[in-house]
PDB file of C-alpha atoms in Angstrom:
ATOM      1  CA  UNK A  13     -55.272  41.350 -48.953  1.00  0.00           C
ATOM      2  CA  UNK A  14     -55.817  45.046 -48.526  1.00  0.00           C
ATOM      3  CA  UNK A  15     -53.358  47.572 -49.906  1.00  0.00           C
ATOM      4  CA  UNK A  16     -53.488  51.131 -48.680  1.00  0.00           C
ATOM      5  CA  UNK A  17     -52.812  54.676 -49.791  1.00  0.00           C
ATOM      6  CA  UNK A  18     -49.680  56.385 -48.586  1.00  0.00           C
ATOM      7  CA  UNK A  19     -49.575  58.209 -45.273  1.00  0.00           C
ATOM      8  CA  UNK A  20     -50.684  61.791 -44.830  1.00  0.00           C
ATOM      9  CA  UNK A  21     -48.011  64.045 -43.330  1.00  0.00           C
ATOM     10  CA  UNK A  22     -47.858  63.502 -39.579  1.00  0.00           C
ATOM     11  CA  UNK A  23     -48.789  66.293 -37.187  1.00  0.00           C
ATOM     12  CA  UNK A  24     -47.855  64.212 -34.161  1.00  0.00           C
ATOM     13  CA  UNK A  25     -46.496  65.782 -30.999  1.00  0.00           C
ATOM     14  CA  UNK A  26     -43.360  64.201 -29.574  1.00  0.00           C
ATOM     15  CA  UNK A  27     -44.275  62.337 -26.406  1.00  0.00           C
ATOM     16  CA  UNK A  28     -41.932  59.385 -25.825  1.00  0.00           C
ATOM     17  CA  UNK A  29     -38.163  59.270 -25.362  1.00  0.00           C
ATOM     18  CA  UNK A  30     -36.837  57.727 -28.548  1.00  0.00           C
ATOM     19  CA  UNK A  31     -34.042  55.284 -29.221  1.00  0.00           C
ATOM     20  CA  UNK A  32     -34.481  55.986 -32.925  1.00  0.00           C
ATOM     21  CA  UNK A  33     -31.558  57.033 -35.098  1.00  0.00           C
ATOM     22  CA  UNK A  34     -31.525  57.571 -38.836  1.00  0.00           C
ATOM     23  CA  UNK A  35     -28.740  57.663 -41.351  1.00  0.00           C
ATOM     24  CA  UNK A  36     -29.034  59.819 -44.485  1.00  0.00           C
ATOM     25  CA  UNK A  37     -27.072  58.454 -47.417  1.00  0.00           C
ATOM     26  CA  UNK A  38     -25.483  60.354 -50.286  1.00  0.00           C
ATOM     27  CA  UNK A  39     -27.649  61.024 -53.303  1.00  0.00           C
ATOM     28  CA  UNK A  40     -30.843  61.657 -51.373  1.00  0.00           C
ATOM     29  CA  UNK A  41     -31.721  58.047 -50.520  1.00  0.00           C
ATOM     30  CA  UNK A  42     -31.830  57.039 -46.905  1.00  0.00           C
ATOM     31  CA  UNK A  43     -31.670  53.906 -44.843  1.00  0.00           C
ATOM     32  CA  UNK A  44     -33.356  54.031 -41.470  1.00  0.00           C
ATOM     33  CA  UNK A  45     -31.693  52.215 -38.638  1.00  0.00           C
ATOM     34  CA  UNK A  46     -34.238  51.405 -35.951  1.00  0.00           C
ATOM     35  CA  UNK A  47     -32.025  50.154 -33.181  1.00  0.00           C
ATOM     36  CA  UNK A  48     -34.351  48.000 -31.113  1.00  0.00           C
ATOM     37  CA  UNK A  49     -36.875  45.293 -31.898  1.00  0.00           C
ATOM     38  CA  UNK A  50     -39.539  47.178 -29.940  1.00  0.00           C
ATOM     39  CA  UNK A  51     -40.336  50.599 -31.418  1.00  0.00           C
ATOM     40  CA  UNK A  52     -42.033  53.482 -29.601  1.00  0.00           C
ATOM     41  CA  UNK A  53     -44.762  55.584 -31.253  1.00  0.00           C
ATOM     42  CA  UNK A  54     -42.365  58.512 -31.515  1.00  0.00           C
ATOM     43  CA  UNK A  55     -39.713  56.387 -33.203  1.00  0.00           C
ATOM     44  CA  UNK A  56     -42.195  55.140 -35.766  1.00  0.00           C
ATOM     45  CA  UNK A  57     -43.584  58.623 -36.405  1.00  0.00           C
ATOM     46  CA  UNK A  58     -40.085  60.000 -36.980  1.00  0.00           C
ATOM     47  CA  UNK A  59     -39.238  57.108 -39.290  1.00  0.00           C
ATOM     48  CA  UNK A  60     -42.413  57.482 -41.364  1.00  0.00           C
ATOM     49  CA  UNK A  61     -41.710  61.180 -41.836  1.00  0.00           C
ATOM     50  CA  UNK A  62     -38.491  60.230 -43.679  1.00  0.00           C
ATOM     51  CA  UNK A  63     -40.191  57.958 -46.225  1.00  0.00           C
ATOM     52  CA  UNK A  64     -39.727  59.115 -49.815  1.00  0.00           C
ATOM     53  CA  UNK A  65     -43.203  60.064 -51.087  1.00  0.00           C
ATOM     54  CA  UNK A  66     -42.863  59.066 -54.733  1.00  0.00           C
ATOM     55  CA  UNK A  67     -44.781  56.502 -56.778  1.00  0.00           C
ATOM     56  CA  UNK A  68     -41.643  55.473 -58.626  1.00  0.00           C
ATOM     57  CA  UNK A  69     -39.161  55.556 -55.728  1.00  0.00           C
ATOM     58  CA  UNK A  70     -37.336  52.336 -54.953  1.00  0.00           C
ATOM     59  CA  UNK A  71     -35.687  53.735 -51.797  1.00  0.00           C
ATOM     60  CA  UNK A  72     -36.004  51.608 -48.643  1.00  0.00           C
ATOM     61  CA  UNK A  73     -39.123  52.501 -46.671  1.00  0.00           C
ATOM     62  CA  UNK A  74     -40.615  52.046 -43.238  1.00  0.00           C
ATOM     63  CA  UNK A  75     -43.903  50.134 -43.583  1.00  0.00           C
ATOM     64  CA  UNK A  76     -46.435  49.871 -40.723  1.00  0.00           C
ATOM     65  CA  UNK A  77     -47.975  46.403 -40.902  1.00  0.00           C
ATOM     66  CA  UNK A  78     -51.219  45.787 -39.031  1.00  0.00           C
ATOM     67  CA  UNK A  79     -51.445  42.287 -37.554  1.00  0.00           C
ATOM     68  CA  UNK A  80     -54.888  42.736 -35.968  1.00  0.00           C
ATOM     69  CA  UNK A  81     -56.408  39.395 -34.976  1.00  0.00           C
ATOM     70  CA  UNK A  82     -58.978  38.189 -32.435  1.00  0.00           C
ATOM     71  CA  UNK A  83     -59.700  34.800 -30.921  1.00  0.00           C
ATOM     72  CA  UNK A  84     -62.523  32.863 -32.624  1.00  0.00           C
ATOM     73  CA  UNK A  85     -64.681  33.188 -29.484  1.00  0.00           C
ATOM     74  CA  UNK A  86     -64.271  36.975 -29.248  1.00  0.00           C
ATOM     75  CA  UNK A  87     -67.368  38.149 -27.341  1.00  0.00           C
ATOM     76  CA  UNK A  88     -67.860  41.137 -29.643  1.00  0.00           C
ATOM     77  CA  UNK A  89     -67.364  39.174 -32.837  1.00  0.00           C
ATOM     78  CA  UNK A  90     -64.515  41.446 -33.902  1.00  0.00           C
ATOM     79  CA  UNK A  91     -62.205  40.644 -36.801  1.00  0.00           C
ATOM     80  CA  UNK A  92     -58.790  41.996 -37.710  1.00  0.00           C
ATOM     81  CA  UNK A  93     -59.947  43.328 -41.076  1.00  0.00           C
ATOM     82  CA  UNK A  94     -62.856  45.188 -39.487  1.00  0.00           C
ATOM     83  CA  UNK A  95     -60.819  46.990 -36.819  1.00  0.00           C
ATOM     84  CA  UNK A  96     -58.127  47.719 -39.408  1.00  0.00           C
ATOM     85  CA  UNK A  97     -60.684  49.591 -41.482  1.00  0.00           C
ATOM     86  CA  UNK A  98     -62.063  51.345 -38.399  1.00  0.00           C
ATOM     87  CA  UNK A  99     -58.719  52.800 -37.287  1.00  0.00           C
ATOM     88  CA  UNK A 100     -55.195  52.346 -38.601  1.00  0.00           C
ATOM     89  CA  UNK A 101     -51.850  54.068 -39.008  1.00  0.00           C
ATOM     90  CA  UNK A 102     -51.742  55.988 -42.306  1.00  0.00           C
ATOM     91  CA  UNK A 103     -49.952  53.995 -45.044  1.00  0.00           C
ATOM     92  CA  UNK A 104     -50.329  50.744 -43.071  1.00  0.00           C
ATOM     93  CA  UNK A 105     -50.780  47.397 -44.798  1.00  0.00           C
ATOM     94  CA  UNK A 106     -52.813  44.493 -43.374  1.00  0.00           C
ATOM     95  CA  UNK A 107     -51.419  41.021 -42.688  1.00  0.00           C
ATOM     96  CA  UNK A 108     -54.198  38.442 -42.379  1.00  0.00           C
ATOM     97  CA  UNK A 109     -53.083  35.741 -39.949  1.00  0.00           C
ATOM     98  CA  UNK A 110     -56.008  33.544 -40.949  1.00  0.00           C
ATOM     99  CA  UNK A 111     -55.011  33.688 -44.637  1.00  0.00           C
ATOM    100  CA  UNK A 112     -51.198  33.632 -44.616  1.00  0.00           C
ATOM    101  CA  UNK A 113     -50.716  30.127 -43.261  1.00  0.00           C
ATOM    102  CA  UNK A 114     -49.990  26.543 -44.282  1.00  0.00           C
ATOM    103  CA  UNK A 115     -53.077  25.692 -46.309  1.00  0.00           C
ATOM    104  CA  UNK A 116     -52.516  21.934 -46.228  1.00  0.00           C
ATOM    105  CA  UNK A 117     -52.458  21.797 -42.430  1.00  0.00           C
ATOM    106  CA  UNK A 118     -55.639  21.130 -40.431  1.00  0.00           C
ATOM    107  CA  UNK A 119     -54.312  23.418 -37.706  1.00  0.00           C
ATOM    108  CA  UNK A 120     -54.689  27.219 -37.671  1.00  0.00           C
ATOM    109  CA  UNK A 121     -51.763  29.598 -38.134  1.00  0.00           C
ATOM    110  CA  UNK A 122     -49.082  27.082 -39.039  1.00  0.00           C
ATOM    111  CA  UNK A 123     -46.240  28.764 -40.912  1.00  0.00           C
ATOM    112  CA  UNK A 124     -46.948  29.141 -44.639  1.00  0.00           C
ATOM    113  CA  UNK A 125     -44.725  27.707 -47.312  1.00  0.00           C
ATOM    114  CA  UNK A 126     -41.897  29.942 -48.468  1.00  0.00           C
ATOM    115  CA  UNK A 127     -43.691  30.409 -51.792  1.00  0.00           C
ATOM    116  CA  UNK A 128     -46.952  31.463 -50.109  1.00  0.00           C
ATOM    117  CA  UNK A 129     -45.095  33.812 -47.781  1.00  0.00           C
ATOM    118  CA  UNK A 130     -43.337  35.528 -50.688  1.00  0.00           C
ATOM    119  CA  UNK A 131     -46.632  35.854 -52.572  1.00  0.00           C
ATOM    120  CA  UNK A 132     -48.254  37.421 -49.500  1.00  0.00           C
ATOM    121  CA  UNK A 133     -45.431  39.956 -49.255  1.00  0.00           C
ATOM    122  CA  UNK A 134     -45.821  40.813 -52.942  1.00  0.00           C
ATOM    123  CA  UNK A 135     -49.602  41.145 -52.574  1.00  0.00           C
ATOM    124  CA  UNK A 136     -49.208  43.421 -49.553  1.00  0.00           C
ATOM    125  CA  UNK A 137     -46.613  45.452 -51.424  1.00  0.00           C
ATOM    126  CA  UNK A 138     -43.657  44.866 -49.104  1.00  0.00           C
ATOM    127  CA  UNK A 139     -40.151  44.794 -50.551  1.00  0.00           C
ATOM    128  CA  UNK A 140     -37.221  42.856 -49.189  1.00  0.00           C
ATOM    129  CA  UNK A 141     -35.379  46.047 -48.141  1.00  0.00           C
ATOM    130  CA  UNK A 142     -38.364  47.648 -46.380  1.00  0.00           C
ATOM    131  CA  UNK A 143     -38.173  48.132 -42.626  1.00  0.00           C
ATOM    132  CA  UNK A 144     -41.394  46.607 -41.325  1.00  0.00           C
ATOM    133  CA  UNK A 145     -42.973  47.734 -38.046  1.00  0.00           C
ATOM    134  CA  UNK A 146     -45.748  45.334 -37.044  1.00  0.00           C
ATOM    135  CA  UNK A 147     -48.512  46.557 -34.761  1.00  0.00           C
ATOM    136  CA  UNK A 148     -51.597  45.272 -32.944  1.00  0.00           C
ATOM    137  CA  UNK A 149     -55.059  46.611 -32.204  1.00  0.00           C
ATOM    138  CA  UNK A 150     -55.917  49.457 -29.877  1.00  0.00           C
ATOM    139  CA  UNK A 151     -58.371  47.137 -28.143  1.00  0.00           C
ATOM    140  CA  UNK A 152     -56.013  44.305 -27.154  1.00  0.00           C
ATOM    141  CA  UNK A 153     -52.596  45.925 -26.906  1.00  0.00           C
ATOM    142  CA  UNK A 154     -49.672  43.614 -27.654  1.00  0.00           C
ATOM    143  CA  UNK A 155     -51.192  40.337 -28.843  1.00  0.00           C
ATOM    144  CA  UNK A 156     -50.719  39.089 -32.409  1.00  0.00           C
ATOM    145  CA  UNK A 157     -48.095  41.494 -33.799  1.00  0.00           C
ATOM    146  CA  UNK A 158     -45.158  39.511 -32.357  1.00  0.00           C
ATOM    147  CA  UNK A 159     -46.347  36.413 -34.246  1.00  0.00           C
ATOM    148  CA  UNK A 160     -46.360  38.247 -37.563  1.00  0.00           C
ATOM    149  CA  UNK A 161     -42.975  39.819 -36.772  1.00  0.00           C
ATOM    150  CA  UNK A 162     -41.615  36.378 -35.852  1.00  0.00           C
ATOM    151  CA  UNK A 163     -42.972  34.965 -39.128  1.00  0.00           C
ATOM    152  CA  UNK A 164     -41.136  37.638 -41.134  1.00  0.00           C
ATOM    153  CA  UNK A 165     -37.987  37.009 -39.104  1.00  0.00           C
ATOM    154  CA  UNK A 166     -37.909  33.223 -39.559  1.00  0.00           C
ATOM    155  CA  UNK A 167     -38.307  33.787 -43.299  1.00  0.00           C
ATOM    156  CA  UNK A 168     -35.262  36.026 -43.180  1.00  0.00           C
ATOM    157  CA  UNK A 169     -36.734  39.500 -43.644  1.00  0.00           C
ATOM    158  CA  UNK A 170     -33.764  41.724 -42.737  1.00  0.00           C
ATOM    159  CA  UNK A 171     -35.472  44.424 -40.646  1.00  0.00           C
ATOM    160  CA  UNK A 172     -38.543  43.666 -38.535  1.00  0.00           C
ATOM    161  CA  UNK A 173     -39.833  45.540 -35.495  1.00  0.00           C
ATOM    162  CA  UNK A 174     -42.888  45.604 -33.220  1.00  0.00           C
ATOM    163  CA  UNK A 175     -44.675  48.818 -32.231  1.00  0.00           C
ATOM    164  CA  UNK A 176     -45.077  49.095 -28.456  1.00  0.00           C
ATOM    165  CA  UNK A 177     -47.927  49.844 -29.069  1.00  0.00           C
ATOM    166  CA  UNK A 178     -50.896  51.082 -31.163  1.00  0.00           C
ATOM    167  CA  UNK A 179     -52.952  52.026 -28.088  1.00  0.00           C
ATOM    168  CA  UNK A 180     -50.182  54.425 -27.065  1.00  0.00           C
ATOM    169  CA  UNK A 181     -49.953  55.665 -30.670  1.00  0.00           C
ATOM    170  CA  UNK A 182     -53.610  56.701 -30.451  1.00  0.00           C
ATOM    171  CA  UNK A 183     -53.435  58.056 -26.895  1.00  0.00           C
ATOM    172  CA  UNK A 184     -50.396  60.193 -27.708  1.00  0.00           C
ATOM    173  CA  UNK A 185     -52.148  61.882 -30.609  1.00  0.00           C
ATOM    174  CA  UNK A 186     -50.375  60.387 -33.584  1.00  0.00           C
ATOM    175  CA  UNK A 187     -52.431  60.322 -36.800  1.00  0.00           C
ATOM    176  CA  UNK A 188     -54.863  57.594 -37.796  1.00  0.00           C
ATOM    177  CA  UNK A 189     -57.196  57.031 -40.720  1.00  0.00           C
ATOM    178  CA  UNK A 190     -60.268  54.874 -41.303  1.00  0.00           C
ATOM    179  CA  UNK A 191     -62.573  53.588 -44.005  1.00  0.00           C
ATOM    180  CA  UNK A 192     -62.166  51.236 -46.914  1.00  0.00           C
ATOM    181  CA  UNK A 193     -58.714  51.004 -48.376  1.00  0.00           C
ATOM    182  CA  UNK A 194     -57.500  52.077 -51.798  1.00  0.00           C
ATOM    183  CA  UNK A 195     -54.838  50.336 -53.908  1.00  0.00           C
ATOM    184  CA  UNK A 196     -51.350  51.768 -53.591  1.00  0.00           C
ATOM    185  CA  UNK A 197     -49.909  53.224 -56.775  1.00  0.00           C
ATOM    186  CA  UNK A 198     -46.258  52.241 -56.662  1.00  0.00           C
ATOM    187  CA  UNK A 199     -43.695  50.017 -58.257  1.00  0.00           C
ATOM    188  CA  UNK A 200     -44.780  46.385 -57.671  1.00  0.00           C
ATOM    189  CA  UNK A 201     -42.939  44.299 -55.119  1.00  0.00           C
ATOM    190  CA  UNK A 202     -40.641  41.588 -56.447  1.00  0.00           C
ATOM    191  CA  UNK A 203     -40.267  39.844 -53.104  1.00  0.00           C
ATOM    192  CA  UNK A 204     -38.059  36.767 -53.624  1.00  0.00           C
ATOM    193  CA  UNK A 205     -38.908  33.327 -52.278  1.00  0.00           C
ATOM    194  CA  UNK A 206     -36.957  33.042 -48.998  1.00  0.00           C
ATOM    195  CA  UNK A 207     -35.589  30.172 -46.945  1.00  0.00           C
ATOM    196  CA  UNK A 208     -37.168  29.230 -43.626  1.00  0.00           C
ATOM    197  CA  UNK A 209     -34.841  29.279 -40.607  1.00  0.00           C
ATOM    198  CA  UNK A 210     -35.903  25.966 -39.107  1.00  0.00           C
ATOM    199  CA  UNK A 211     -33.574  26.417 -36.138  1.00  0.00           C
ATOM    200  CA  UNK A 212     -36.156  28.807 -34.653  1.00  0.00           C
ATOM    201  CA  UNK A 213     -39.105  26.418 -35.008  1.00  0.00           C
ATOM    202  CA  UNK A 214     -40.188  23.336 -33.049  1.00  0.00           C
ATOM    203  CA  UNK A 215     -42.576  20.947 -34.827  1.00  0.00           C
ATOM    204  CA  UNK A 216     -44.956  18.379 -33.334  1.00  0.00           C
ATOM    205  CA  UNK A 217     -42.757  15.240 -33.564  1.00  0.00           C
ATOM    206  CA  UNK A 218     -39.905  16.996 -31.751  1.00  0.00           C
ATOM    207  CA  UNK A 219     -42.252  18.524 -29.161  1.00  0.00           C
ATOM    208  CA  UNK A 220     -43.776  15.107 -28.514  1.00  0.00           C
ATOM    209  CA  UNK A 221     -40.332  13.640 -27.794  1.00  0.00           C
ATOM    210  CA  UNK A 222     -39.421  16.568 -25.543  1.00  0.00           C
ATOM    211  CA  UNK A 223     -42.607  16.054 -23.521  1.00  0.00           C
ATOM    212  CA  UNK A 224     -41.952  12.294 -23.243  1.00  0.00           C
ATOM    213  CA  UNK A 225     -38.395  12.908 -22.030  1.00  0.00           C
ATOM    214  CA  UNK A 226     -39.457  15.408 -19.360  1.00  0.00           C
ATOM    215  CA  UNK A 227     -37.517  14.781 -16.132  1.00  0.00           C
ATOM    216  CA  UNK A 228     -35.698  11.805 -17.604  1.00  0.00           C
ATOM    217  CA  UNK A 229     -32.041  11.502 -16.744  1.00  0.00           C
ATOM    218  CA  UNK A 230     -29.844  12.757 -19.571  1.00  0.00           C
ATOM    219  CA  UNK A 231     -32.544  14.890 -21.208  1.00  0.00           C
ATOM    220  CA  UNK A 232     -31.540  18.350 -22.411  1.00  0.00           C
ATOM    221  CA  UNK A 233     -33.773  20.106 -19.890  1.00  0.00           C
ATOM    222  CA  UNK A 234     -35.957  22.092 -22.250  1.00  0.00           C
ATOM    223  CA  UNK A 235     -38.201  24.667 -20.585  1.00  0.00           C
ATOM    224  CA  UNK A 236     -41.635  25.045 -22.199  1.00  0.00           C
ATOM    225  CA  UNK A 237     -43.344  28.373 -21.467  1.00  0.00           C
ATOM    226  CA  UNK A 238     -47.118  28.439 -22.039  1.00  0.00           C
ATOM    227  CA  UNK A 239     -48.636  31.833 -22.889  1.00  0.00           C
ATOM    228  CA  UNK A 240     -52.285  30.812 -22.437  1.00  0.00           C
ATOM    229  CA  UNK A 241     -54.319  31.965 -19.436  1.00  0.00           C
ATOM    230  CA  UNK A 242     -53.688  30.222 -16.138  1.00  0.00           C
ATOM    231  CA  UNK A 243     -57.146  28.628 -16.292  1.00  0.00           C
ATOM    232  CA  UNK A 244     -56.577  27.111 -19.722  1.00  0.00           C
ATOM    233  CA  UNK A 245     -53.138  25.895 -18.652  1.00  0.00           C
ATOM    234  CA  UNK A 246     -54.559  24.365 -15.453  1.00  0.00           C
ATOM    235  CA  UNK A 247     -57.469  22.755 -17.299  1.00  0.00           C
ATOM    236  CA  UNK A 248     -60.130  24.672 -15.348  1.00  0.00           C
ATOM    237  CA  UNK A 249     -61.167  26.991 -18.201  1.00  0.00           C
ATOM    238  CA  UNK A 250     -62.266  25.880 -21.687  1.00  0.00           C
ATOM    239  CA  UNK A 251     -60.271  26.395 -24.853  1.00  0.00           C
ATOM    240  CA  UNK A 252     -61.738  28.907 -27.353  1.00  0.00           C
ATOM    241  CA  UNK A 253     -62.023  26.232 -30.053  1.00  0.00           C
ATOM    242  CA  UNK A 254     -64.863  23.703 -29.689  1.00  0.00           C
ATOM    243  CA  UNK A 255     -63.883  20.122 -28.966  1.00  0.00           C
ATOM    244  CA  UNK A 256     -60.395  20.977 -27.709  1.00  0.00           C
ATOM    245  CA  UNK A 257     -59.627  20.089 -24.103  1.00  0.00           C
ATOM    246  CA  UNK A 258     -57.599  22.398 -21.903  1.00  0.00           C
ATOM    247  CA  UNK A 259     -54.599  21.477 -19.754  1.00  0.00           C
ATOM    248  CA  UNK A 260     -50.854  21.582 -20.392  1.00  0.00           C
ATOM    249  CA  UNK A 261     -47.827  19.644 -21.552  1.00  0.00           C
ATOM    250  CA  UNK A 262     -45.821  17.818 -18.869  1.00  0.00           C
ATOM    251  CA  UNK A 263     -43.428  20.173 -17.130  1.00  0.00           C
ATOM    252  CA  UNK A 264     -44.571  23.334 -18.920  1.00  0.00           C
ATOM    253  CA  UNK A 265     -44.515  26.646 -17.040  1.00  0.00           C
ATOM    254  CA  UNK A 266     -47.496  28.995 -17.079  1.00  0.00           C
ATOM    255  CA  UNK A 267     -46.514  32.464 -18.354  1.00  0.00           C
ATOM    256  CA  UNK A 268     -49.822  34.152 -19.259  1.00  0.00           C
ATOM    257  CA  UNK A 269     -49.441  36.967 -21.763  1.00  0.00           C
ATOM    258  CA  UNK A 270     -51.378  39.278 -19.445  1.00  0.00           C
ATOM    259  CA  UNK A 271     -48.518  39.119 -16.934  1.00  0.00           C
ATOM    260  CA  UNK A 272     -46.097  40.455 -19.541  1.00  0.00           C
ATOM    261  CA  UNK A 273     -48.116  43.586 -20.323  1.00  0.00           C
ATOM    262  CA  UNK A 274     -48.839  46.877 -18.611  1.00  0.00           C
ATOM    263  CA  UNK A 275     -52.460  46.534 -17.391  1.00  0.00           C
ATOM    264  CA  UNK A 276     -53.367  50.075 -18.469  1.00  0.00           C
ATOM    265  CA  UNK A 277     -51.653  50.432 -21.843  1.00  0.00           C
ATOM    266  CA  UNK A 278     -51.346  46.824 -23.015  1.00  0.00           C
ATOM    267  CA  UNK A 279     -47.702  47.560 -23.838  1.00  0.00           C
ATOM    268  CA  UNK A 280     -44.923  45.088 -23.146  1.00  0.00           C
ATOM    269  CA  UNK A 281     -43.321  45.703 -19.748  1.00  0.00           C
ATOM    270  CA  UNK A 282     -39.759  47.087 -19.558  1.00  0.00           C
ATOM    271  CA  UNK A 283     -36.938  44.584 -19.818  1.00  0.00           C
ATOM    272  CA  UNK A 284     -35.979  44.699 -16.125  1.00  0.00           C
ATOM    273  CA  UNK A 285     -39.526  43.920 -15.028  1.00  0.00           C
ATOM    274  CA  UNK A 286     -39.762  41.064 -17.507  1.00  0.00           C
ATOM    275  CA  UNK A 287     -36.468  39.651 -16.280  1.00  0.00           C
ATOM    276  CA  UNK A 288     -37.713  39.649 -12.685  1.00  0.00           C
ATOM    277  CA  UNK A 289     -40.945  37.958 -13.768  1.00  0.00           C
ATOM    278  CA  UNK A 290     -39.159  35.155 -15.600  1.00  0.00           C
ATOM    279  CA  UNK A 291     -36.779  34.637 -12.678  1.00  0.00           C
ATOM    280  CA  UNK A 292     -39.723  34.470 -10.231  1.00  0.00           C
ATOM    281  CA  UNK A 293     -41.148  31.548 -12.226  1.00  0.00           C
ATOM    282  CA  UNK A 294     -37.909  29.599 -11.912  1.00  0.00           C
ATOM    283  CA  UNK A 295     -37.008  29.907 -15.595  1.00  0.00           C
ATOM    284  CA  UNK A 296     -33.305  29.285 -16.115  1.00  0.00           C
ATOM    285  CA  UNK A 297     -31.798  31.575 -18.806  1.00  0.00           C
ATOM    286  CA  UNK A 298     -28.953  29.092 -19.330  1.00  0.00           C
ATOM    287  CA  UNK A 299     -31.271  26.298 -20.467  1.00  0.00           C
ATOM    288  CA  UNK A 300     -33.120  26.029 -23.816  1.00  0.00           C
ATOM    289  CA  UNK A 301     -36.542  27.714 -23.904  1.00  0.00           C
ATOM    290  CA  UNK A 302     -39.542  26.841 -26.078  1.00  0.00           C
ATOM    291  CA  UNK A 303     -42.526  29.201 -26.191  1.00  0.00           C
ATOM    292  CA  UNK A 304     -45.988  27.758 -26.715  1.00  0.00           C
ATOM    293  CA  UNK A 305     -49.652  28.834 -26.513  1.00  0.00           C
ATOM    294  CA  UNK A 306     -52.925  27.855 -28.209  1.00  0.00           C
ATOM    295  CA  UNK A 307     -52.035  28.090 -31.918  1.00  0.00           C
ATOM    296  CA  UNK A 308     -48.595  29.703 -31.912  1.00  0.00           C
ATOM    297  CA  UNK A 309     -49.781  33.336 -31.888  1.00  0.00           C
ATOM    298  CA  UNK A 310     -49.230  34.567 -28.317  1.00  0.00           C
ATOM    299  CA  UNK A 311     -46.247  32.249 -27.888  1.00  0.00           C
ATOM    300  CA  UNK A 312     -44.447  34.892 -29.937  1.00  0.00           C
ATOM    301  CA  UNK A 313     -45.309  37.489 -27.260  1.00  0.00           C
ATOM    302  CA  UNK A 314     -43.395  35.372 -24.748  1.00  0.00           C
ATOM    303  CA  UNK A 315     -40.512  35.009 -27.193  1.00  0.00           C
ATOM    304  CA  UNK A 316     -40.454  38.783 -27.747  1.00  0.00           C
ATOM    305  CA  UNK A 317     -40.533  39.404 -23.993  1.00  0.00           C
ATOM    306  CA  UNK A 318     -37.598  37.024 -23.499  1.00  0.00           C
ATOM    307  CA  UNK A 319     -35.657  38.976 -26.087  1.00  0.00           C
ATOM    308  CA  UNK A 320     -36.552  42.326 -24.526  1.00  0.00           C
ATOM    309  CA  UNK A 321     -35.411  41.033 -21.126  1.00  0.00           C
ATOM    310  CA  UNK A 322     -32.215  39.590 -22.575  1.00  0.00           C
ATOM    311  CA  UNK A 323     -33.257  36.290 -21.012  1.00  0.00           C
ATOM    312  CA  UNK A 324     -31.334  33.447 -22.561  1.00  0.00           C
ATOM    313  CA  UNK A 325     -29.535  33.572 -25.872  1.00  0.00           C
ATOM    314  CA  UNK A 326     -31.444  33.947 -29.169  1.00  0.00           C
ATOM    315  CA  UNK A 327     -29.969  30.633 -30.333  1.00  0.00           C
ATOM    316  CA  UNK A 328     -31.510  28.837 -27.333  1.00  0.00           C
ATOM    317  CA  UNK A 329     -35.021  30.261 -27.793  1.00  0.00           C
ATOM    318  CA  UNK A 330     -37.524  28.619 -30.137  1.00  0.00           C
ATOM    319  CA  UNK A 331     -41.267  28.658 -30.778  1.00  0.00           C
ATOM    320  CA  UNK A 332     -43.557  25.625 -30.996  1.00  0.00           C
ATOM    321  CA  UNK A 333     -45.489  26.330 -34.180  1.00  0.00           C
ATOM    322  CA  UNK A 334     -48.407  23.981 -33.564  1.00  0.00           C
ATOM    323  CA  UNK A 335     -48.714  24.776 -29.856  1.00  0.00           C
ATOM    324  CA  UNK A 336     -51.593  23.337 -27.814  1.00  0.00           C
ATOM    325  CA  UNK A 337     -53.957  22.898 -30.771  1.00  0.00           C
TER     326      UNK A 337
END
């Protein structure tokens, strides 16, 4: 995985109202306190400016983490690594969704083992006390970053955020860099092997039983939200992976990711708008919610949108890791 040089000083102009607050601790170290899961470009720029620029510093840092990823049938043949090298936030690291996964599973993007996750964090150079801000591509807007943020969260990383979003970062004049990456000269990460919070994850056997019990008397009334396009959900459009039929699980509700995003910026809609959207689809915030999609990537966008809208309790929201594949 690629490791990058530290950020150049930012010359960004303030453009977005920030919710960001920082706390400076005694002795010169500091601990940033990004208040919301979604982070604006201005908040991230302000936070990065407070990083301690020292090769030997062990102070907590804010780390931009690029989660760029494209569907396998992308018409332009783009890859996350390629667009990361073309344009990125200075000091960003790259998280490869196609590499950090369960290697014994035949399905793409299944959660990695705790040991593989910890190794990936060490290879990327992320420490346990770093505040990680995951971001997407300029081209797609919010897409795969929520999945990477969710992965860090279910493995217990204490501070994880999503940039809303990289397209706005670029449009608002914040700095970027490009080209091949150079190794970071810093103290190596000693990221410990974490525990997986299985209460946030639905696996195939459980999902199969939930689908079988749909509409049966006495069932718990799970609501399955499908992030794929309406055509894929309805079975009228093909899946991007050869040999896989389209359609949907019994009783699932179509919530295409495109409906959750601003059509111009690709940013996640404000919480009030998301709440109205979920209500218009008949989704009951008092019942358990499971987010699903093709391989578990954009399901995390739905899960993030539910959180931003305050729709349902965090304990009642889960993600189906295998999803339609």
